[in-house]
mmCIF file of C-alpha atoms in Angstrom:
data_model
loop_
_atom_site.group_PDB
_atom_site.id
_atom_site.type_symbol
_atom_site.label_atom_id
_atom_site.label_comp_id
_atom_site.label_asym_id
_atom_site.label_seq_id
_atom_site.Cartn_x
_atom_site.Cartn_y
_atom_site.Cartn_z
ATOM 1 C CA MET A 10 -30.510 135.275 134.662
ATOM 2 C CA LYS A 11 -27.812 133.165 136.404
ATOM 3 C CA ILE A 12 -26.094 130.700 134.114
ATOM 4 C CA TYR A 13 -25.001 127.584 135.884
ATOM 5 C CA ASN A 14 -23.356 125.657 132.933
ATOM 6 C CA PHE A 15 -20.902 126.679 130.208
ATOM 7 C CA GLU A 16 -23.053 125.070 127.786
ATOM 8 C CA ASP A 17 -25.661 127.838 128.274
ATOM 9 C CA LEU A 18 -23.271 130.544 127.341
ATOM 10 C CA VAL A 19 -23.812 132.155 123.882
ATOM 11 C CA VAL A 20 -20.059 132.589 123.340
ATOM 12 C CA TRP A 21 -19.367 128.968 123.997
ATOM 13 C CA GLN A 22 -22.252 127.805 121.564
ATOM 14 C CA LEU A 23 -21.079 129.942 118.981
ATOM 15 C CA ALA A 24 -17.476 128.793 119.485
ATOM 16 C CA ARG A 25 -18.770 125.166 119.222
ATOM 17 C CA GLU A 26 -20.358 125.853 115.798
ATOM 18 C CA LEU A 27 -17.179 127.429 114.632
ATOM 19 C CA VAL A 28 -15.297 124.316 115.573
ATOM 20 C CA LYS A 29 -17.372 122.096 113.669
ATOM 21 C CA ASP A 30 -17.342 124.236 110.553
ATOM 22 C CA ILE A 31 -13.538 124.656 110.671
ATOM 23 C CA TYR A 32 -13.104 120.876 110.906
ATOM 24 C CA ALA A 33 -15.439 120.314 108.012
ATOM 25 C CA GLN A 34 -13.658 122.925 105.817
ATOM 26 C CA PHE A 35 -10.297 121.398 106.239
ATOM 27 C CA ALA A 36 -11.267 117.673 106.553
ATOM 28 C CA THR A 37 -9.627 116.774 103.284
ATOM 29 C CA SER A 38 -6.747 119.007 103.481
ATOM 30 C CA LYS A 39 -3.342 117.417 103.176
ATOM 31 C CA ASP A 40 -1.606 120.055 105.029
ATOM 32 C CA TYR A 41 -1.412 118.502 108.381
ATOM 33 C CA GLY A 42 0.623 121.048 110.127
ATOM 34 C CA PHE A 43 -1.877 123.854 108.997
ATOM 35 C CA ASN A 44 -4.784 121.610 109.996
ATOM 36 C CA ASN A 45 -3.324 120.857 113.412
ATOM 37 C CA GLN A 46 -2.791 124.509 114.110
ATOM 38 C CA ILE A 47 -6.062 125.927 112.999
ATOM 39 C CA GLN A 48 -7.949 123.107 114.827
ATOM 40 C CA ARG A 49 -6.039 123.562 118.041
ATOM 41 C CA ALA A 50 -6.703 127.245 117.924
ATOM 42 C CA VAL A 51 -10.469 126.924 117.268
ATOM 43 C CA ILE A 52 -10.675 124.350 119.861
ATOM 44 C CA SER A 53 -8.890 126.627 122.359
ATOM 45 C CA ILE A 54 -11.642 129.285 121.893
ATOM 46 C CA MET A 55 -14.373 126.832 122.973
ATOM 47 C CA ASN A 56 -12.419 125.061 125.755
ATOM 48 C CA ASN A 57 -11.059 128.106 127.327
ATOM 49 C CA ILE A 58 -14.498 129.520 127.799
ATOM 50 C CA ALA A 59 -15.548 126.238 129.226
ATOM 51 C CA GLU A 60 -12.600 125.805 131.551
ATOM 52 C CA GLY A 61 -12.640 129.310 132.693
ATOM 53 C CA PHE A 62 -16.404 129.196 133.433
ATOM 54 C CA ASP A 63 -16.117 126.042 135.483
ATOM 55 C CA ARG A 64 -12.933 126.991 137.348
ATOM 56 C CA SER A 65 -14.752 130.412 138.297
ATOM 57 C CA LYS A 66 -17.630 128.725 139.920
ATOM 58 C CA ASN A 67 -15.670 128.337 143.135
ATOM 59 C CA ALA A 68 -13.786 131.790 142.807
ATOM 60 C CA LYS A 69 -14.586 134.871 144.964
ATOM 61 C CA ASP A 70 -14.286 136.980 141.690
ATOM 62 C CA ASN A 71 -14.340 136.781 137.932
ATOM 63 C CA LYS A 72 -10.425 137.266 137.450
ATOM 64 C CA GLN A 73 -9.845 133.627 136.359
ATOM 65 C CA LEU A 74 -12.704 133.494 134.085
ATOM 66 C CA LEU A 75 -11.627 136.921 132.619
ATOM 67 C CA SER A 76 -8.107 135.463 131.967
ATOM 68 C CA TYR A 77 -9.429 132.365 130.197
ATOM 69 C CA LEU A 78 -11.849 134.510 128.052
ATOM 70 C CA ASN A 79 -8.763 136.553 127.022
ATOM 71 C CA THR A 80 -7.104 133.465 125.773
ATOM 72 C CA SER A 81 -10.222 132.582 123.864
ATOM 73 C CA TYR A 82 -10.340 136.024 122.445
ATOM 74 C CA GLY A 83 -6.696 135.703 121.290
ATOM 75 C CA SER A 84 -7.308 132.093 119.786
ATOM 76 C CA CYS A 85 -10.185 133.781 117.934
ATOM 77 C CA GLY A 86 -7.647 136.167 116.304
ATOM 78 C CA GLU A 87 -5.371 133.305 115.498
ATOM 79 C CA VAL A 88 -7.971 131.401 113.726
ATOM 80 C CA LYS A 89 -8.950 134.551 111.805
ATOM 81 C CA SER A 90 -5.391 135.023 110.863
ATOM 82 C CA MET A 91 -5.004 131.398 109.590
ATOM 83 C CA LEU A 92 -8.160 131.675 107.575
ATOM 84 C CA TYR A 93 -6.329 134.503 105.491
ATOM 85 C CA VAL A 94 -3.533 131.914 105.104
ATOM 86 C CA ALA A 95 -6.025 129.300 103.984
ATOM 87 C CA GLU A 96 -7.528 131.833 101.495
ATOM 88 C CA ASP A 97 -4.099 132.749 100.068
ATOM 89 C CA LEU A 98 -2.929 129.244 99.750
ATOM 90 C CA GLU A 99 -6.227 128.247 98.105
ATOM 91 C CA TYR A 100 -7.144 125.624 100.721
ATOM 92 C CA ILE A 101 -10.638 127.147 100.721
ATOM 93 C CA HIS A 102 -12.652 129.649 98.598
ATOM 94 C CA ALA A 103 -12.368 133.301 99.370
ATOM 95 C CA ASP A 104 -16.029 133.597 100.098
ATOM 96 C CA ILE A 105 -15.999 130.975 102.711
ATOM 97 C CA ALA A 106 -12.664 132.241 104.328
ATOM 98 C CA LYS A 107 -14.455 135.668 104.542
ATOM 99 C CA SER A 108 -17.612 134.284 106.009
ATOM 100 C CA LEU A 109 -15.633 132.272 108.744
ATOM 101 C CA ARG A 110 -13.465 135.531 109.438
ATOM 102 C CA GLU A 111 -16.740 137.547 109.925
ATOM 103 C CA ARG A 112 -17.867 134.733 112.333
ATOM 104 C CA CYS A 113 -14.493 135.047 114.286
ATOM 105 C CA THR A 114 -14.944 138.892 114.378
ATOM 106 C CA ASP A 115 -18.510 138.548 115.734
ATOM 107 C CA LEU A 116 -17.357 135.894 118.332
ATOM 108 C CA SER A 117 -14.557 138.112 119.417
ATOM 109 C CA ILE A 118 -16.958 141.157 119.909
ATOM 110 C CA LYS A 119 -19.211 139.025 121.911
ATOM 111 C CA ILE A 120 -16.295 137.633 124.026
ATOM 112 C CA THR A 121 -15.249 141.196 124.587
ATOM 113 C CA SER A 122 -18.797 142.094 125.536
ATOM 114 C CA PHE A 123 -18.986 139.176 128.031
ATOM 115 C CA MET A 124 -15.673 140.362 129.579
ATOM 116 C CA SER A 125 -16.851 143.917 129.919
ATOM 117 C CA HIS A 126 -20.164 142.678 131.610
ATOM 118 C CA LEU A 127 -17.982 140.606 134.064
ATOM 119 C CA ARG A 128 -15.701 143.532 134.916
ATOM 120 C CA SER A 129 -18.679 145.784 135.411
ATOM 121 C CA TYR A 130 -20.262 143.088 137.674
ATOM 122 C CA ASP A 131 -17.094 142.898 139.689
ATOM 123 C CA ILE A 132 -17.058 146.720 139.935
ATOM 124 C CA ASN A 133 -20.566 146.873 141.048
ATOM 125 C CA LYS A 134 -20.269 144.175 143.494
ATOM 126 C CA ASN A 135 -17.125 145.517 144.998
ATOM 127 C CA ASN A 136 -18.854 149.139 145.041
ATOM 128 C CA LYS A 137 -21.888 147.446 146.918
ATOM 129 C CA ASN A 138 -19.633 145.806 149.349
ATOM 130 C CA ASN A 139 -17.581 149.136 150.105
ATOM 131 C CA SER A 140 -20.882 150.914 150.713
ATOM 132 C CA GLU A 141 -22.084 148.364 153.199
ATOM 133 C CA ALA A 142 -18.747 148.557 154.995
ATOM 134 C CA ASN A 143 -19.127 152.332 155.463
#
């Protein structure tokens, strides 16, 4: 199945839900530095998936998309780390922090799987092109 829009990507959809939930959890927090950092990190997950997908539409390979997905993966780790801070500082309840961290882990796994799929697609595509040339 060919995907034409980033909105159709499950990883983007999950990132979008995570953005909404992170914003909701820290809506009343007065630690503006913390809020700014975790919000920027969670938005980075979603936006890098979208930007990488759209930029890759005109590319000959998946390298650019893979680079953006790698950034999303890193931002996912940042959000997960900040959720430990939020828990330790008692900005959110431990159960909520744990649940959000589990969602970050799940999203990271899905991003990694998507990256692996893209790499194997490139390898298969290159192998096919090399076979046809021989």
